[in-house]
Amino acid sequence: MAPIPSRPTVLVTGASRGIGLAVVQILLHDFHAKVITISRSISPELQALKDQYKGDVVLVQGDVAGRTKPEVSEEALKQVPSPTALILNAGMADLAPVVQTDRAHWLRTFDLNVFSLINTLVPAIPALRANGGRVVFVSSGAATGNTAGWASYNASKAALNSLCRTFANEEPLIASFAVRPGMVDTPMQAAIRTDAAKGLMRPEEHQRFVDAHREGKLVRPEESGYVLAALAVNGSKELSGQFLNWNGPECAPYMRK
């Protein structure tokens, strides 16, 4: 990898818990970055990082999925106007088989998993161009999967990957990566293992998640989170537009040693 910039400035969405919180911790501790976060709530853990790292953390509370205009993202960029990278992590999985969904269900999922990306990405493009910046789209294996009950989530992550590919083609000065973070031990995973989720999925598919948790096979947030942070700070443009597995050969240089 090329030398790490002396002072990266990274905007992270969905930072209050799980992968997003782990990424913020890693950016501050390992990469000495300045971090601005956007999240619907400010968790005690996120506030503690702000208190610990003083002027290196800016917390913006709000919903990145606002439908009318990207007000929250624009406010964040006013406070830190020249980011070197974005990590677009905000997302949700609203499980239901297609037959039980309606337009409102799909809009909820796409508002957060797709449209919020646009709200944050577009206002930042001029600064990212000027900085030769990077955008990390947090994707999922669902982008290429067909797990029953996950139709809106699967489709939204496929759309995210398509956006990443197209954006990389349109913006050669900005490196863009869609990253599958693995089956991560997060609150979203815990929700998938519940009996309520079991009733919306095929039994064998639900059992796969239960077994992975029981057998200790879930990825820790700080494991794939380190790769996300490293790509945001120093990802190679040779990988731009690709859908990357967090522990695949292309990401090996970005894993914690």
Tab-separated table of C-alpha atoms in Angstrom:
chain	number	residue	atom	x	y	z
A	1	MET	CA	0.000	0.000	0.000
A	2	ALA	CA	1.021	3.598	-0.535
A	3	PRO	CA	1.951	5.766	2.467
A	4	ILE	CA	-0.980	6.642	4.704
A	5	PRO	CA	-1.964	10.339	4.471
A	6	SER	CA	-0.875	12.274	7.544
A	7	ARG	CA	-4.408	13.341	8.442
A	8	PRO	CA	-7.308	11.557	6.752
A	9	THR	CA	-10.772	12.968	7.382
A	10	VAL	CA	-13.511	10.352	7.122
A	11	LEU	CA	-17.297	10.707	7.242
A	12	VAL	CA	-19.041	7.575	8.564
A	13	THR	CA	-22.796	6.937	8.464
A	14	GLY	CA	-24.570	4.476	10.739
A	15	ALA	CA	-21.863	4.912	13.365
A	16	SER	CA	-23.718	4.438	16.647
A	17	ARG	CA	-23.188	0.689	17.001
A	18	GLY	CA	-21.998	-2.497	15.301
A	19	ILE	CA	-19.679	-2.200	12.321
A	20	GLY	CA	-20.003	1.575	12.139
A	21	LEU	CA	-18.915	2.087	15.741
A	22	ALA	CA	-16.002	-0.321	15.295
A	23	VAL	CA	-14.896	1.567	12.172
A	24	VAL	CA	-14.903	4.876	14.039
A	25	GLN	CA	-12.798	3.395	16.851
A	26	ILE	CA	-10.290	1.989	14.358
A	27	LEU	CA	-10.040	5.201	12.347
A	28	LEU	CA	-9.241	7.155	15.500
A	29	HIS	CA	-6.919	4.686	17.200
A	30	ASP	CA	-5.111	3.031	14.294
A	31	PHE	CA	-5.192	5.645	11.544
A	32	HIS	CA	-5.209	8.850	13.632
A	33	ALA	CA	-8.009	10.175	11.455
A	34	LYS	CA	-10.421	13.003	12.026
A	35	VAL	CA	-13.906	11.485	11.972
A	36	ILE	CA	-17.349	12.934	11.438
A	37	THR	CA	-20.298	10.650	12.044
A	38	ILE	CA	-23.951	10.755	11.067
A	39	SER	CA	-26.348	8.534	12.992
A	40	ARG	CA	-29.971	8.589	14.081
A	41	SER	CA	-28.890	8.336	17.706
A	42	ILE	CA	-25.683	9.089	19.561
A	43	SER	CA	-24.894	6.020	21.626
A	44	PRO	CA	-22.956	6.242	24.909
A	45	GLU	CA	-20.054	4.478	23.185
A	46	LEU	CA	-19.966	7.060	20.409
A	47	GLN	CA	-20.151	9.938	22.890
A	48	ALA	CA	-17.293	8.353	24.854
A	49	LEU	CA	-15.120	8.392	21.729
A	50	LYS	CA	-15.868	12.078	21.215
A	51	ASP	CA	-14.925	12.772	24.831
A	52	GLN	CA	-11.725	10.734	24.533
A	53	TYR	CA	-10.519	12.139	21.217
A	54	LYS	CA	-11.713	15.715	21.816
A	55	GLY	CA	-11.484	17.743	18.601
A	56	ASP	CA	-10.958	14.738	16.345
A	57	VAL	CA	-14.606	13.643	16.412
A	58	VAL	CA	-17.677	15.514	15.173
A	59	LEU	CA	-21.042	13.881	15.890
A	60	VAL	CA	-24.086	14.799	13.805
A	61	GLN	CA	-27.430	13.345	14.829
A	62	GLY	CA	-30.041	12.858	12.138
A	63	ASP	CA	-31.566	10.576	9.535
A	64	VAL	CA	-29.506	10.256	6.348
A	65	ALA	CA	-32.557	8.835	4.574
A	66	GLY	CA	-34.430	12.153	4.439
A	67	ARG	CA	-36.576	12.099	1.297
A	68	THR	CA	-36.670	15.758	0.329
A	69	LYS	CA	-33.037	16.865	0.449
A	70	PRO	CA	-29.790	15.732	2.068
A	71	GLU	CA	-30.040	18.234	4.936
A	72	VAL	CA	-28.222	16.138	7.536
A	73	SER	CA	-25.350	15.303	5.205
A	74	GLU	CA	-25.043	18.914	4.111
A	75	GLU	CA	-24.890	19.993	7.763
A	76	ALA	CA	-22.149	17.450	8.430
A	77	LEU	CA	-20.133	18.680	5.463
A	78	LYS	CA	-20.451	22.273	6.653
A	79	GLN	CA	-18.695	21.248	9.858
A	80	VAL	CA	-15.998	19.239	8.067
A	81	PRO	CA	-16.072	20.541	4.485
A	82	SER	CA	-13.201	18.578	2.968
A	83	PRO	CA	-13.458	14.840	3.694
A	84	THR	CA	-10.899	12.495	2.204
A	85	ALA	CA	-13.277	9.518	2.417
A	86	LEU	CA	-16.816	8.354	3.071
A	87	ILE	CA	-17.830	5.067	4.664
A	88	LEU	CA	-21.505	4.564	3.819
A	89	ASN	CA	-22.615	2.068	6.419
A	90	ALA	CA	-26.184	3.035	7.368
A	91	GLY	CA	-28.577	0.242	6.498
A	92	MET	CA	-31.411	-1.997	7.603
A	93	ALA	CA	-32.952	-5.396	6.919
A	94	ASP	CA	-36.764	-5.371	7.022
A	95	LEU	CA	-37.568	-9.049	6.561
A	96	ALA	CA	-40.693	-10.234	4.760
A	97	PRO	CA	-41.465	-12.579	1.853
A	98	VAL	CA	-42.465	-10.736	-1.307
A	99	VAL	CA	-46.111	-11.788	-0.985
A	100	GLN	CA	-46.327	-9.919	2.339
A	101	THR	CA	-44.688	-6.698	1.127
A	102	ASP	CA	-46.110	-3.503	-0.273
A	103	ARG	CA	-44.697	-0.311	-1.742
A	104	ALA	CA	-44.193	1.222	1.707
A	105	HIS	CA	-42.048	-1.748	2.766
A	106	TRP	CA	-39.783	-1.373	-0.247
A	107	LEU	CA	-39.536	2.386	0.174
A	108	ARG	CA	-38.428	2.019	3.810
A	109	THR	CA	-35.613	-0.303	2.812
A	110	PHE	CA	-34.488	1.635	-0.244
A	111	ASP	CA	-34.725	4.985	1.559
A	112	LEU	CA	-32.012	3.891	3.980
A	113	ASN	CA	-30.023	1.324	2.000
A	114	VAL	CA	-29.888	3.182	-1.334
A	115	PHE	CA	-31.289	6.714	-1.339
A	116	SER	CA	-29.392	7.710	1.806
A	117	LEU	CA	-26.179	6.897	-0.061
A	118	ILE	CA	-27.065	9.519	-2.656
A	119	ASN	CA	-27.945	12.048	0.048
A	120	THR	CA	-24.473	11.713	1.548
A	121	LEU	CA	-22.433	11.038	-1.566
A	122	VAL	CA	-23.529	13.811	-3.922
A	123	PRO	CA	-22.729	16.818	-1.680
A	124	ALA	CA	-19.277	15.350	-0.962
A	125	ILE	CA	-18.225	14.749	-4.582
A	126	PRO	CA	-16.416	18.082	-5.153
A	127	ALA	CA	-14.247	17.603	-2.058
A	128	LEU	CA	-13.585	13.952	-2.873
A	129	ARG	CA	-12.498	14.880	-6.396
A	130	ALA	CA	-10.143	17.536	-5.061
A	131	ASN	CA	-8.679	15.162	-2.468
A	132	GLY	CA	-8.435	12.115	-4.720
A	133	GLY	CA	-10.741	10.618	-2.134
A	134	ARG	CA	-12.350	7.258	-1.502
A	135	VAL	CA	-15.853	5.938	-0.934
A	136	VAL	CA	-16.501	2.652	0.850
A	137	PHE	CA	-20.002	1.269	0.278
A	138	VAL	CA	-20.807	-1.307	2.970
A	139	SER	CA	-22.504	-4.075	1.012
A	140	SER	CA	-23.494	-7.639	1.848
A	141	GLY	CA	-23.429	-11.148	0.493
A	142	ALA	CA	-27.156	-10.526	0.068
A	143	ALA	CA	-26.294	-8.423	-2.994
A	144	THR	CA	-25.831	-11.646	-4.953
A	145	GLY	CA	-27.995	-13.904	-2.775
A	146	ASN	CA	-31.608	-15.054	-2.777
A	147	THR	CA	-32.352	-15.754	0.885
A	148	ALA	CA	-36.106	-16.095	1.320
A	149	GLY	CA	-37.706	-13.230	3.221
A	150	TRP	CA	-34.886	-10.872	2.301
A	151	ALA	CA	-36.160	-9.639	-1.072
A	152	SER	CA	-36.007	-5.908	-0.354
A	153	TYR	CA	-32.658	-6.200	1.433
A	154	ASN	CA	-31.143	-8.359	-1.317
A	155	ALA	CA	-32.340	-5.948	-3.994
A	156	SER	CA	-31.149	-2.864	-2.121
A	157	LYS	CA	-27.637	-4.238	-1.695
A	158	ALA	CA	-27.543	-5.241	-5.372
A	159	ALA	CA	-28.492	-1.634	-6.168
A	160	LEU	CA	-25.695	-0.420	-3.889
A	161	ASN	CA	-23.168	-2.521	-5.811
A	162	SER	CA	-24.463	-1.169	-9.107
A	163	LEU	CA	-24.167	2.388	-7.815
A	164	CYS	CA	-20.579	1.729	-6.758
A	165	ARG	CA	-19.638	0.303	-10.170
A	166	THR	CA	-21.237	3.168	-12.048
A	167	PHE	CA	-19.861	5.857	-9.753
A	168	ALA	CA	-16.358	4.429	-10.153
A	169	ASN	CA	-16.729	4.664	-13.931
A	170	GLU	CA	-18.054	8.219	-13.800
A	171	GLU	CA	-15.572	9.550	-11.236
A	172	PRO	CA	-12.047	8.295	-12.017
A	173	LEU	CA	-10.500	10.685	-9.483
A	174	ILE	CA	-12.387	8.946	-6.665
A	175	ALA	CA	-11.743	5.319	-5.677
A	176	SER	CA	-14.955	3.464	-4.827
A	177	PHE	CA	-15.310	0.053	-3.212
A	178	ALA	CA	-18.331	-2.098	-2.337
A	179	VAL	CA	-17.333	-4.423	0.494
A	180	ARG	CA	-19.002	-7.538	1.847
A	181	PRO	CA	-18.158	-7.413	5.578
A	182	GLY	CA	-19.097	-11.033	6.237
A	183	MET	CA	-21.574	-12.487	8.720
A	184	VAL	CA	-20.845	-9.980	11.470
A	185	ASP	CA	-21.834	-10.289	15.120
A	186	THR	CA	-24.113	-7.234	15.290
A	187	PRO	CA	-27.629	-6.404	16.548
A	188	MET	CA	-28.891	-7.013	12.998
A	189	GLN	CA	-27.557	-10.569	13.159
A	190	ALA	CA	-29.205	-11.079	16.531
A	191	ALA	CA	-32.540	-9.986	15.058
A	192	ILE	CA	-32.156	-12.478	12.209
A	193	ARG	CA	-31.802	-15.328	14.719
A	194	THR	CA	-35.101	-14.609	16.492
A	195	ASP	CA	-38.209	-16.772	16.213
A	196	ALA	CA	-39.991	-13.861	14.551
A	197	ALA	CA	-37.428	-13.858	11.741
A	198	LYS	CA	-37.596	-17.658	11.543
A	199	GLY	CA	-41.238	-17.386	10.526
A	200	LEU	CA	-40.266	-15.213	7.541
A	201	MET	CA	-37.401	-17.361	6.226
A	202	ARG	CA	-36.857	-20.917	5.045
A	203	PRO	CA	-36.043	-23.052	8.110
A	204	GLU	CA	-32.702	-24.258	6.757
A	205	GLU	CA	-31.621	-20.727	5.854
A	206	HIS	CA	-32.559	-19.420	9.298
A	207	GLN	CA	-30.732	-22.323	10.933
A	208	ARG	CA	-27.526	-21.387	9.113
A	209	PHE	CA	-27.398	-18.113	11.038
A	210	VAL	CA	-28.261	-19.806	14.332
A	211	ASP	CA	-25.508	-22.384	13.787
A	212	ALA	CA	-22.925	-19.764	12.829
A	213	HIS	CA	-23.558	-17.933	16.097
A	214	ARG	CA	-23.549	-21.089	18.209
A	215	GLU	CA	-20.325	-22.326	16.609
A	216	GLY	CA	-18.531	-19.006	17.052
A	217	LYS	CA	-18.202	-18.394	13.311
A	218	LEU	CA	-19.510	-14.832	13.234
A	219	VAL	CA	-17.060	-12.119	12.233
A	220	ARG	CA	-16.230	-9.596	14.948
A	221	PRO	CA	-17.075	-6.006	13.934
A	222	GLU	CA	-13.482	-4.914	14.464
A	223	GLU	CA	-12.202	-7.566	12.035
A	224	SER	CA	-14.020	-6.507	8.884
A	225	GLY	CA	-14.275	-2.975	10.271
A	226	TYR	CA	-10.501	-2.668	10.052
A	227	VAL	CA	-10.627	-3.496	6.338
A	228	LEU	CA	-13.322	-0.882	5.754
A	229	ALA	CA	-11.254	1.741	7.567
A	230	ALA	CA	-8.037	0.805	5.766
A	231	LEU	CA	-9.709	0.994	2.362
A	232	ALA	CA	-11.129	4.417	3.242
A	233	VAL	CA	-7.685	5.682	4.193
A	234	ASN	CA	-5.522	3.971	1.626
A	235	GLY	CA	-7.516	1.820	-0.817
A	236	SER	CA	-5.953	1.331	-4.239
A	237	LYS	CA	-7.691	2.787	-7.273
A	238	GLU	CA	-6.946	-0.500	-9.035
A	239	LEU	CA	-9.806	-1.963	-6.974
A	240	SER	CA	-12.241	0.854	-7.743
A	241	GLY	CA	-15.727	-0.296	-8.696
A	242	GLN	CA	-15.225	-3.842	-7.449
A	243	PHE	CA	-17.334	-5.886	-5.027
A	244	LEU	CA	-14.796	-7.105	-2.486
A	245	ASN	CA	-14.952	-9.775	0.213
A	246	TRP	CA	-13.487	-8.351	3.410
A	247	ASN	CA	-11.197	-11.379	3.794
A	248	GLY	CA	-10.614	-12.067	0.094
A	249	PRO	CA	-7.197	-11.877	-1.580
A	250	GLU	CA	-7.770	-8.328	-2.852
A	251	CYS	CA	-8.328	-7.136	0.715
A	252	ALA	CA	-5.424	-9.047	2.267
A	253	PRO	CA	-3.174	-5.928	2.301
A	254	TYR	CA	-5.877	-4.083	4.254
A	255	MET	CA	-6.440	-6.655	7.004
A	256	ARG	CA	-5.057	-6.132	10.483
A	257	LYS	CA	-1.622	-7.682	10.729
